[in-house]
Tab-separated table of N, CA, C and O in Angstrom:
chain	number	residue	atom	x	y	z
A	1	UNK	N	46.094	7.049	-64.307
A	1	UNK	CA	45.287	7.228	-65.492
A	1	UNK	C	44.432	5.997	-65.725
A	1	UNK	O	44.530	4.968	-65.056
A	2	UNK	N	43.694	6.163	-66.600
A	2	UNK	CA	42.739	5.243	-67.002
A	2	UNK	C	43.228	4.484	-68.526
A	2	UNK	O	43.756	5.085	-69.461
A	3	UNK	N	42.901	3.039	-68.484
A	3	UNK	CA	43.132	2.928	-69.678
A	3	UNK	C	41.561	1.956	-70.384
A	3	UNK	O	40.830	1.308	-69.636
A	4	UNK	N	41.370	2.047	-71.621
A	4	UNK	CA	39.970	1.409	-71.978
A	4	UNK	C	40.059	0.050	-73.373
A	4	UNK	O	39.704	0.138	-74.548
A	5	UNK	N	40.484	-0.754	-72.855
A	5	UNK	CA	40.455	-1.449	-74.183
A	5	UNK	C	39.252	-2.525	-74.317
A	5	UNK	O	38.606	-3.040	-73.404
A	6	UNK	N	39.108	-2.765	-76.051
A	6	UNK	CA	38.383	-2.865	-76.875
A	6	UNK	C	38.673	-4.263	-77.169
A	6	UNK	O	39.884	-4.430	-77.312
A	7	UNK	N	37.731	-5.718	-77.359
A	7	UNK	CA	37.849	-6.521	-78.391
A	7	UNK	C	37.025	-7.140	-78.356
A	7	UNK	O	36.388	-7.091	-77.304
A	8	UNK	N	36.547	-8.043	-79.393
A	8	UNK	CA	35.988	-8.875	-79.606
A	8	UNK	C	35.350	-8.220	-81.269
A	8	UNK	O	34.290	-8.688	-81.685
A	9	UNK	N	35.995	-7.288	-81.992
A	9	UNK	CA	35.272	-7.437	-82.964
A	9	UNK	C	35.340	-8.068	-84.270
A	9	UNK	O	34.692	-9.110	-84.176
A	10	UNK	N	35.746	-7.959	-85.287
A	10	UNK	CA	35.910	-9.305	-86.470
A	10	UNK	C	34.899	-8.817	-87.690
A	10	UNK	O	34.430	-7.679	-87.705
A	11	UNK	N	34.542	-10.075	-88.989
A	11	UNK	CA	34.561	-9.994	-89.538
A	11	UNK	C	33.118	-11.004	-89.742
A	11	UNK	O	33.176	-12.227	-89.866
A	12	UNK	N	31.795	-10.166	-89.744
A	12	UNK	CA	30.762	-11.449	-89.839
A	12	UNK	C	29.459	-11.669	-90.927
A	12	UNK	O	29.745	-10.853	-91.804
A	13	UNK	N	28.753	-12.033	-91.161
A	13	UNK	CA	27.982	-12.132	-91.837
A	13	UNK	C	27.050	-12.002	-91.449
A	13	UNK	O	26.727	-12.450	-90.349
A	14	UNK	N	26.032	-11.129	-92.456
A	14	UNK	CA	24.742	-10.772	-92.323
A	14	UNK	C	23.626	-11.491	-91.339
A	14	UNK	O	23.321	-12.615	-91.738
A	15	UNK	N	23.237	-11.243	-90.637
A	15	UNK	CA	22.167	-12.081	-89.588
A	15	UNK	C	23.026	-12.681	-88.579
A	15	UNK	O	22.489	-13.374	-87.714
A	16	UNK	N	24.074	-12.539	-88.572
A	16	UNK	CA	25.032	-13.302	-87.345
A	16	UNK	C	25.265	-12.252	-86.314
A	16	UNK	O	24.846	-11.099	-86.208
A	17	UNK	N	26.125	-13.052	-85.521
A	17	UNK	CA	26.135	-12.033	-84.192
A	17	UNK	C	27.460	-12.089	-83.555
A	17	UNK	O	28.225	-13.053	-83.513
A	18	UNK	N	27.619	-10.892	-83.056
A	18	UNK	CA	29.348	-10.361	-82.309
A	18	UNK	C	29.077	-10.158	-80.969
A	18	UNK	O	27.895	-9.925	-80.716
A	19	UNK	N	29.986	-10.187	-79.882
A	19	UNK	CA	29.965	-9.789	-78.518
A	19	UNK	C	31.127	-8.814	-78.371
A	19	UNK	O	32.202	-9.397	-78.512
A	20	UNK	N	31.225	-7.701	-78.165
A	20	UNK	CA	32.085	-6.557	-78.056
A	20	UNK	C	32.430	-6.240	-76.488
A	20	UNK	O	31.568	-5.634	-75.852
A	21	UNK	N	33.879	-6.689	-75.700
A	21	UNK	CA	34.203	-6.119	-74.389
A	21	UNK	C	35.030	-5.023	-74.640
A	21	UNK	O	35.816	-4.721	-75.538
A	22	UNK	N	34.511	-4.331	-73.247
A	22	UNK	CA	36.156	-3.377	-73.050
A	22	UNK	C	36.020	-3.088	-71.695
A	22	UNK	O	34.980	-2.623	-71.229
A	23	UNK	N	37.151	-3.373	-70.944
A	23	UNK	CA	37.695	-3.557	-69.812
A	23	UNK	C	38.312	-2.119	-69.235
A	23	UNK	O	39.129	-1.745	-70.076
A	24	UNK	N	38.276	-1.582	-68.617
A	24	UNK	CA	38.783	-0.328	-67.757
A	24	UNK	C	39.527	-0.751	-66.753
A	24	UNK	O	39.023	-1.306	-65.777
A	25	UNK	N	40.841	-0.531	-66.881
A	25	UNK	CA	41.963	-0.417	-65.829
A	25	UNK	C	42.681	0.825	-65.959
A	25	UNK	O	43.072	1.413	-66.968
A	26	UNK	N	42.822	1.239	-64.153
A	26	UNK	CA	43.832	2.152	-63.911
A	26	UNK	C	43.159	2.577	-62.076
A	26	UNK	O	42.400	2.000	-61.298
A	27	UNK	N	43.958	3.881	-62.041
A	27	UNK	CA	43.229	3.818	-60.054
A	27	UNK	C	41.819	4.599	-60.442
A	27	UNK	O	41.726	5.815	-60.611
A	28	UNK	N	40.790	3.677	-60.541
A	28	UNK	CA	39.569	4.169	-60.802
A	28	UNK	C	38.705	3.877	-59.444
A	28	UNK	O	38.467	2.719	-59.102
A	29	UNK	N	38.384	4.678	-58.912
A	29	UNK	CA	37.371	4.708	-57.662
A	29	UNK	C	36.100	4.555	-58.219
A	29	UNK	O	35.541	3.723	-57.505
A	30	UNK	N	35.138	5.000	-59.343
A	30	UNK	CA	34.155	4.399	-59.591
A	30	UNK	C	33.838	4.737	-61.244
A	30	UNK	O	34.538	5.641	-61.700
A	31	UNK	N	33.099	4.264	-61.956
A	31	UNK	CA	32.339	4.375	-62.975
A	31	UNK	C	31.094	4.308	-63.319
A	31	UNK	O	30.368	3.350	-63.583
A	32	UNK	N	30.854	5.863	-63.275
A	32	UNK	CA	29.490	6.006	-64.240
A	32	UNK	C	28.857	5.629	-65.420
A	32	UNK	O	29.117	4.448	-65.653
A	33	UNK	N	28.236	6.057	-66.148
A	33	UNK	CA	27.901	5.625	-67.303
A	33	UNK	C	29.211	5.248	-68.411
A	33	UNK	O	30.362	5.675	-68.503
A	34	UNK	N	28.418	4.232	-69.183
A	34	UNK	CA	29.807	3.374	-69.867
A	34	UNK	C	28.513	3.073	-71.218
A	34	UNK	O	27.363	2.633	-71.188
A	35	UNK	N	29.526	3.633	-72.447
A	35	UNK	CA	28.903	3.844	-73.625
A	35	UNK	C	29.567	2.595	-74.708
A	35	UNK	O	30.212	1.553	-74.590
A	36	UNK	N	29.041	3.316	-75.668
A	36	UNK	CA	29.764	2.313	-76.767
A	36	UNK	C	29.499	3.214	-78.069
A	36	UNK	O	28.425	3.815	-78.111
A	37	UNK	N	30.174	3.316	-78.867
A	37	UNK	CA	29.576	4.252	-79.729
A	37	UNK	C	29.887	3.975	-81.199
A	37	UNK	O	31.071	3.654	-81.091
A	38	UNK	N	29.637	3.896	-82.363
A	38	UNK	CA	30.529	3.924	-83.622
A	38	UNK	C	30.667	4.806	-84.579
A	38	UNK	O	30.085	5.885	-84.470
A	39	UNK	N	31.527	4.499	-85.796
A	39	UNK	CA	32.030	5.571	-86.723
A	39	UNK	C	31.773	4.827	-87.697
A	39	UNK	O	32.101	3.681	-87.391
A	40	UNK	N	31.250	4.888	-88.970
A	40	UNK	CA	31.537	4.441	-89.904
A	40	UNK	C	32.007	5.242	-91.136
A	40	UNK	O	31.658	6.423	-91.110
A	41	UNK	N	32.889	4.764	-92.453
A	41	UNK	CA	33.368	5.980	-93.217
A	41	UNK	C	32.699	6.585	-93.476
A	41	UNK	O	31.577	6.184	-93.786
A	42	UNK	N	32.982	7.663	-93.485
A	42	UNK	CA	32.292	8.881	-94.209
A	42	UNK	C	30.820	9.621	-93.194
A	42	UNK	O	30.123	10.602	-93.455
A	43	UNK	N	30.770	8.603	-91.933
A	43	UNK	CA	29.576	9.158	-91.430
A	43	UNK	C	30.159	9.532	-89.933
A	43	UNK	O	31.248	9.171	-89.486
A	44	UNK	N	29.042	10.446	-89.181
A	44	UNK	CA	29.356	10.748	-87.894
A	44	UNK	C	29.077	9.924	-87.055
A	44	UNK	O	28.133	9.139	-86.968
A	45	UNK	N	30.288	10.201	-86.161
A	45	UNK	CA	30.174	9.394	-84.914
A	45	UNK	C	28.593	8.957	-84.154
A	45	UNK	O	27.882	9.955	-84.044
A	46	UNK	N	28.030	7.842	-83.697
A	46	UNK	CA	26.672	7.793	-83.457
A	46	UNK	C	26.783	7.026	-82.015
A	46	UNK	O	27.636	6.142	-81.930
A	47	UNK	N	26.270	7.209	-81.300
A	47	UNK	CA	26.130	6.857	-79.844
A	47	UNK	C	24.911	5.176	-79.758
A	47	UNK	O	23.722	5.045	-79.467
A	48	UNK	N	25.510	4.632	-79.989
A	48	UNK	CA	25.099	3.199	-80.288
A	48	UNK	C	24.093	2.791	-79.008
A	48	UNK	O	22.871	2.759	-79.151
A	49	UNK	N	24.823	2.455	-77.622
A	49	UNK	CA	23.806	2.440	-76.696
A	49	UNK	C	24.758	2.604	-75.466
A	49	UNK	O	25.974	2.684	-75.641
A	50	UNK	N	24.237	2.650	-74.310
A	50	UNK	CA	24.839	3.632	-72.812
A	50	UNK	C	24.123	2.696	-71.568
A	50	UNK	O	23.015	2.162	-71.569
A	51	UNK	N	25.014	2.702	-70.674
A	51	UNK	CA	24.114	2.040	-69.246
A	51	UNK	C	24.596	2.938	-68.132
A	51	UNK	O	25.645	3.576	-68.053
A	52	UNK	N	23.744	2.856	-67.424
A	52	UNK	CA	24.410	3.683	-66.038
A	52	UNK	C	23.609	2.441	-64.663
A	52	UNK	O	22.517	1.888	-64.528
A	53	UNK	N	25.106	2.497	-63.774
A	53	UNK	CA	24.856	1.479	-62.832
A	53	UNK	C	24.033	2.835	-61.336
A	53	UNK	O	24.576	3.767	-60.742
A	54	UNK	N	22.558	2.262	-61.253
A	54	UNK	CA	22.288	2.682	-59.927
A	54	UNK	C	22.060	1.502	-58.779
A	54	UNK	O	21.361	0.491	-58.848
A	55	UNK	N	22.878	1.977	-57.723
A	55	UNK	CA	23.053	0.396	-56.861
A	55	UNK	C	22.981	-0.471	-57.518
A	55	UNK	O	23.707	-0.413	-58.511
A	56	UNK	N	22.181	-1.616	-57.374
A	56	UNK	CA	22.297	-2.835	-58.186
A	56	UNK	C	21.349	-3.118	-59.278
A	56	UNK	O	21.046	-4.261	-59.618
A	57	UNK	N	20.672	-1.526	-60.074
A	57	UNK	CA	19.938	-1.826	-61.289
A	57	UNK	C	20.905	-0.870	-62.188
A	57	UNK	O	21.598	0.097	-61.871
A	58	UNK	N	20.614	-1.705	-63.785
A	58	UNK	CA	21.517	-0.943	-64.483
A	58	UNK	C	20.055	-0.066	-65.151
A	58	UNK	O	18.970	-0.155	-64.577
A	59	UNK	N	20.210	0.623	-66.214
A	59	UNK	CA	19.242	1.848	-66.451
A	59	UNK	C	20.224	1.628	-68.200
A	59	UNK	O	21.395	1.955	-68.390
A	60	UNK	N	19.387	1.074	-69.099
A	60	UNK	CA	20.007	1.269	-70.527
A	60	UNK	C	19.374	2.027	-71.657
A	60	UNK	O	18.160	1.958	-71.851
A	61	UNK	N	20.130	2.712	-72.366
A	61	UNK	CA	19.468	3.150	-73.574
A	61	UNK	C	20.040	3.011	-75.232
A	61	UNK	O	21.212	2.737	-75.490
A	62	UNK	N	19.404	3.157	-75.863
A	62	UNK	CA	19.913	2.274	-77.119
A	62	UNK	C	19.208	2.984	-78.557
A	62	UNK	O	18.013	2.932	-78.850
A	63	UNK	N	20.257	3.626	-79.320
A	63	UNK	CA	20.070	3.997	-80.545
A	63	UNK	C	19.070	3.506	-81.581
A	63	UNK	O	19.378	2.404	-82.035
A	64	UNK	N	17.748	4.132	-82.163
A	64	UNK	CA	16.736	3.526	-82.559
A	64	UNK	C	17.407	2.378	-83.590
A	64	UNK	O	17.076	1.197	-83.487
A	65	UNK	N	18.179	2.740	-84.385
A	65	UNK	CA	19.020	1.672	-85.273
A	65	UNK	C	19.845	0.362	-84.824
A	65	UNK	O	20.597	-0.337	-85.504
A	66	UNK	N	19.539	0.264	-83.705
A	66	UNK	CA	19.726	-1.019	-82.628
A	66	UNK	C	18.742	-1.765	-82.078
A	66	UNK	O	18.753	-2.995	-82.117
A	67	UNK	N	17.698	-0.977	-81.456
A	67	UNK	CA	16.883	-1.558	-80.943
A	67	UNK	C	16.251	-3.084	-80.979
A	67	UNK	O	15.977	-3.574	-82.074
A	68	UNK	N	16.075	-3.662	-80.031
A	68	UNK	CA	15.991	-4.861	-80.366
A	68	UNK	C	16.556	-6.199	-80.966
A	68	UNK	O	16.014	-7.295	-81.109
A	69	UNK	N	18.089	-5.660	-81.334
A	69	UNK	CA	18.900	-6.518	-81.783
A	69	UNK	C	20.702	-6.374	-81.050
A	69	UNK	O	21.512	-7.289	-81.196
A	70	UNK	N	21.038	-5.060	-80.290
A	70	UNK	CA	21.446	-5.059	-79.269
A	70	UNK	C	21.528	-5.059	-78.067
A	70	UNK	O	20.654	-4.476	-77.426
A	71	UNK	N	22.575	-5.695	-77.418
A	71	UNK	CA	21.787	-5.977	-75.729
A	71	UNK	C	23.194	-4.973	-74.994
A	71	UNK	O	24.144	-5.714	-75.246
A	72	UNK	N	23.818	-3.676	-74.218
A	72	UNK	CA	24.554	-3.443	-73.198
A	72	UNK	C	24.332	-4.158	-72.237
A	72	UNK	O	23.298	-4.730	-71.891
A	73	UNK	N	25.361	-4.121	-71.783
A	73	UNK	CA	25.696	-5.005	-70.348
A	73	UNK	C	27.096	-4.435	-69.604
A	73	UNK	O	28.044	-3.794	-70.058
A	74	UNK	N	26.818	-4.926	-68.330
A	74	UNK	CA	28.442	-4.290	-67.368
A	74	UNK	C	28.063	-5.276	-66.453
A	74	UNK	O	26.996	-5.792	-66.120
A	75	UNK	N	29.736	-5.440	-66.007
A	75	UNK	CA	30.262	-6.096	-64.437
A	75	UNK	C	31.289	-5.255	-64.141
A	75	UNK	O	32.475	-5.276	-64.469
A	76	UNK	N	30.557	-4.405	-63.371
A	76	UNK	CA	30.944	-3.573	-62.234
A	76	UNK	C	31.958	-3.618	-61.242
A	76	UNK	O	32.570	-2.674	-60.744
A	77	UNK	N	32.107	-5.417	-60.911
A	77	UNK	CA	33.465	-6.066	-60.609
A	77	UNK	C	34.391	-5.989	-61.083
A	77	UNK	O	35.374	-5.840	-60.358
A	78	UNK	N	34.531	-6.035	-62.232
A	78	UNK	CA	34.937	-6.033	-63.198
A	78	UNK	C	35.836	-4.872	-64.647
A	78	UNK	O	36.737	-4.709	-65.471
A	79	UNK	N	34.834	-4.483	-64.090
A	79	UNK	CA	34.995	-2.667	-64.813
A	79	UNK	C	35.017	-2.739	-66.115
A	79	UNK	O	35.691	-1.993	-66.826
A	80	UNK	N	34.094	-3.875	-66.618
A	80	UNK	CA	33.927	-4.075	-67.891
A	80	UNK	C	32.380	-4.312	-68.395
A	80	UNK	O	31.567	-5.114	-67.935
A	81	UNK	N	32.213	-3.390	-69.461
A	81	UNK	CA	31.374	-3.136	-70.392
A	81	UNK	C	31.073	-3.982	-71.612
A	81	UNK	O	31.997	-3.977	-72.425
A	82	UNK	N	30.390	-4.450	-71.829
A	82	UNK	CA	29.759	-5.606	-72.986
A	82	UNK	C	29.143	-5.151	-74.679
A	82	UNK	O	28.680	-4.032	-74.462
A	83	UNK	N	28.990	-5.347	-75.688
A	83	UNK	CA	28.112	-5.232	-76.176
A	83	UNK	C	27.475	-6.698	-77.167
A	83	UNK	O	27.903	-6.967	-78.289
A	84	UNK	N	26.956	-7.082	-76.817
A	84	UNK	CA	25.983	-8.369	-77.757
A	84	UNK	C	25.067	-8.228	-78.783
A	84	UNK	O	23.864	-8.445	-78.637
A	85	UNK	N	25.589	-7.872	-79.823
A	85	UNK	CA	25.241	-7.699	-81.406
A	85	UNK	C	24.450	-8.947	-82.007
A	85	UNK	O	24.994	-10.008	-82.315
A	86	UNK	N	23.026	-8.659	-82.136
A	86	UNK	CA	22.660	-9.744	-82.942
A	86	UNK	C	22.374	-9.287	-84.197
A	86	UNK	O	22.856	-8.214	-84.561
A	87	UNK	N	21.488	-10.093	-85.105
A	87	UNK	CA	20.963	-10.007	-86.620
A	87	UNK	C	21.805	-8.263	-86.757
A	87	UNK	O	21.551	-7.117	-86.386
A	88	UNK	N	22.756	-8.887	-87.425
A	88	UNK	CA	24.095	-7.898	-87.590
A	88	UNK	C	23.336	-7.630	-89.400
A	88	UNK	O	22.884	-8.498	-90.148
A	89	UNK	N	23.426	-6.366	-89.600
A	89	UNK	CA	23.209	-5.679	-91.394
A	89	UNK	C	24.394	-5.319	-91.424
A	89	UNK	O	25.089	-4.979	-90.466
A	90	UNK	N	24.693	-5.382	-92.594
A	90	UNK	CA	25.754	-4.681	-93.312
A	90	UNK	C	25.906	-3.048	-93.006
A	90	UNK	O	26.893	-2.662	-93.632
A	91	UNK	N	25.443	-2.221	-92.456
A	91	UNK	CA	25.031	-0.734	-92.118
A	91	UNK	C	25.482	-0.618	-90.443
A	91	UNK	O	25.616	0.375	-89.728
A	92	UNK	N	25.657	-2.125	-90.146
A	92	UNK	CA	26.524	-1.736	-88.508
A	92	UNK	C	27.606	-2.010	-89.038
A	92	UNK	O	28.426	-2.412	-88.213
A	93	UNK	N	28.061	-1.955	-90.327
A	93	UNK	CA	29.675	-2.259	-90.515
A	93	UNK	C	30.417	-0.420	-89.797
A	93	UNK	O	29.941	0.638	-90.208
A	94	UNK	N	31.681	-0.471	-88.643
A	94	UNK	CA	31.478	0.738	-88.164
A	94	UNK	C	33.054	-0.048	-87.466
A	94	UNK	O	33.345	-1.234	-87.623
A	95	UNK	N	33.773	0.832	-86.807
A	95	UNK	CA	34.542	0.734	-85.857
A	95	UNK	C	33.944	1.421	-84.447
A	95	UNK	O	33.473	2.532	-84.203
A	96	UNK	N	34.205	0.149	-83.587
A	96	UNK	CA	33.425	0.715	-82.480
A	96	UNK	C	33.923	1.467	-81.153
A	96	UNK	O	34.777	0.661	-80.783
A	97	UNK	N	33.933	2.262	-80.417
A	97	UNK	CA	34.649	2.335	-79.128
A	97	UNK	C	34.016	2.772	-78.347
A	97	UNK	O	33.202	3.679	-78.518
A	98	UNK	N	34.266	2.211	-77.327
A	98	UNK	CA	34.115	2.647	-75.749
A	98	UNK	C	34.040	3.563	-75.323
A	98	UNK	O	34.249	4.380	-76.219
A	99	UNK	N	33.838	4.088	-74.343
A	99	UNK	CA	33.227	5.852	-73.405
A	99	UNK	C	32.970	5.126	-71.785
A	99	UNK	O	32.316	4.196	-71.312
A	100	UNK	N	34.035	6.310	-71.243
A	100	UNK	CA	33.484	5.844	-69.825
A	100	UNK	C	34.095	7.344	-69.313
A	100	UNK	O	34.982	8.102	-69.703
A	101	UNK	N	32.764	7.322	-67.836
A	101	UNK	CA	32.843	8.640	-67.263
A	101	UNK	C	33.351	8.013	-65.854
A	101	UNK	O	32.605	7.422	-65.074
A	102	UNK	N	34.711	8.231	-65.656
A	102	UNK	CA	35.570	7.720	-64.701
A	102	UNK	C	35.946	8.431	-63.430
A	102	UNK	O	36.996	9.029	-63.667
A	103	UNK	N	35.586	8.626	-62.261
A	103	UNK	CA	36.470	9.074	-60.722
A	103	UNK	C	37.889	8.286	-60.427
A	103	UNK	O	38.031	7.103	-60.116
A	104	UNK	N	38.799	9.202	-60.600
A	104	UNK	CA	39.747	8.646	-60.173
A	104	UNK	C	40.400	8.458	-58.340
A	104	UNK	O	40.599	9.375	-57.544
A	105	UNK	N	40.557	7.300	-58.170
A	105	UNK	CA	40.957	7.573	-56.606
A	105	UNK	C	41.277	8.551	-56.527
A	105	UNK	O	41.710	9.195	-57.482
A	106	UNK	N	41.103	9.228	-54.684
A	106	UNK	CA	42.015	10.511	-54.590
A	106	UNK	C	41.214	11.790	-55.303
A	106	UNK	O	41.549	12.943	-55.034
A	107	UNK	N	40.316	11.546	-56.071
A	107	UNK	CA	39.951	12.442	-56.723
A	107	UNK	C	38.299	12.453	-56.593
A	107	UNK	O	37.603	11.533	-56.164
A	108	UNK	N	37.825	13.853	-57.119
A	108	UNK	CA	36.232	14.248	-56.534
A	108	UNK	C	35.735	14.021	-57.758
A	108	UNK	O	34.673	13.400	-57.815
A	109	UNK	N	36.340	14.438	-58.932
A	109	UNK	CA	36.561	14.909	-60.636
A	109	UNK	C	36.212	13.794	-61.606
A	109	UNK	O	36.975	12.843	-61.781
A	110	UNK	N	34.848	13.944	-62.342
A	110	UNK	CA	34.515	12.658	-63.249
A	110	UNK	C	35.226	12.794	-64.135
A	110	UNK	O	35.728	13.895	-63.911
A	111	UNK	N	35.705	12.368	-65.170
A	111	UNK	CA	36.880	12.461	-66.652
A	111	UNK	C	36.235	11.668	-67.188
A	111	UNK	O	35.659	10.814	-66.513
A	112	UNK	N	36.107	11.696	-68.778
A	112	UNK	CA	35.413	11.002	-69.367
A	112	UNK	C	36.919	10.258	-70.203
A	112	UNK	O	38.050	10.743	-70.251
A	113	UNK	N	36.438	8.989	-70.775
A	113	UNK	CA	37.953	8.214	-70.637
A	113	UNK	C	37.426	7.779	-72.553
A	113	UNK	O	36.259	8.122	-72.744
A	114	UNK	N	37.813	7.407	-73.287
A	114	UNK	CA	38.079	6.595	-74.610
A	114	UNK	C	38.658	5.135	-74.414
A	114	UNK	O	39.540	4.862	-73.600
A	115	UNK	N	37.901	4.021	-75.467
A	115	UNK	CA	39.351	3.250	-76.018
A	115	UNK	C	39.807	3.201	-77.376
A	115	UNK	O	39.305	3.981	-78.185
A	116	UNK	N	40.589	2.483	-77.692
A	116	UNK	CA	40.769	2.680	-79.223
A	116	UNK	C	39.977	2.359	-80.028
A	116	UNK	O	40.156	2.784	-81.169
A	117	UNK	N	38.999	1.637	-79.802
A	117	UNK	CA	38.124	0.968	-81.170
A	117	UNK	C	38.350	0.084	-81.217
A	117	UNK	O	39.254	-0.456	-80.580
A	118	UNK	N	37.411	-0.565	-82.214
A	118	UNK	CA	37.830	-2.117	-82.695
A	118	UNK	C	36.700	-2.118	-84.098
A	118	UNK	O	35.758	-1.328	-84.169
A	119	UNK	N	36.973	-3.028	-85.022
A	119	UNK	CA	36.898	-3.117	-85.982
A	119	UNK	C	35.381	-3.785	-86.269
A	119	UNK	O	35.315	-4.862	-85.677
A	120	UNK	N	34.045	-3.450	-87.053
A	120	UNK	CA	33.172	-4.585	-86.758
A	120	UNK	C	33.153	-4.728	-88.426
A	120	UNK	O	33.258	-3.643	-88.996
A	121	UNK	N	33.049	-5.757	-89.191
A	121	UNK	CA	32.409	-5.477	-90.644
A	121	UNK	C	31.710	-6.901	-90.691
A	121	UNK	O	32.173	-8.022	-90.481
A	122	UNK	N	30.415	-6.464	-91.044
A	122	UNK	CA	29.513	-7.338	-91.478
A	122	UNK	C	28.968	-7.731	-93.215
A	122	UNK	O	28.143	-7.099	-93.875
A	123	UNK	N	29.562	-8.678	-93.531
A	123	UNK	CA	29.705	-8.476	-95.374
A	123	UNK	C	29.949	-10.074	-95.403
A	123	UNK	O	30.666	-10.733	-94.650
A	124	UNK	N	29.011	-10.588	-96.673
A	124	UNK	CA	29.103	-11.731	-96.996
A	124	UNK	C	29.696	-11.897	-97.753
A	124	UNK	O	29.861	-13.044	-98.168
């Protein structure tokens, strides 16, 4: 199985900035696209921003309510996914999690994988 964990998130202030990992372990033969997504109360889940690795270019896209102040990133070595949050508003206050579309060794079959979240609140 796959497992997806989440950290780096916390507690920051307006105009400051967070770096969000999550690491993928388990018998994973490769990974496709690797998301990030959040929830905040009372609102729907929103697809924050996504990369997909082709050979050695990544290909990113990014929720208009980000633009320009988030950066995705991956090491592929690694099997870990990034996110670098700058000039943080109070309106990315959200719990965030991970998405990955995973091949498992042994296997032909993409599965799309979760992690738990992690916490972001931006409030002075």
């Amino acid at each position: 199985q796959v497992q997806l964990v989440e950290s780096g998130g916390g507690l920051v202030q307006p105009g400051g900035s967070l770096r969000l990992s999550c690491a993928a372990s388990g018998s994973i033969f490769s990974i496709n696209a690797m998301r990030w997504y959040r929830q905040a109360p009372g609102k729907e889940r929103e697809l924050v921003a996504a990369i997909t690795s082709r050979g050695t270019t990544n290909y990113a896209n990014y929720a208009d309510s980000v633009k320009g102040r988030f950066t995705i990133s991956r090491d592929n070595r690694k099997n870990t996914v990034y996110l670098q949050m700058n000039s943080l508003k109070p309106e990315d206050t959200a719990v965030y999690a991970c998405n990955a579309d995973c091949v498992l060794v042994g296997s032909w079959k993409q599965s799309d994988y979760w992690g738990q979240g992690t916490q972001v609140t931006v409030s002075s």
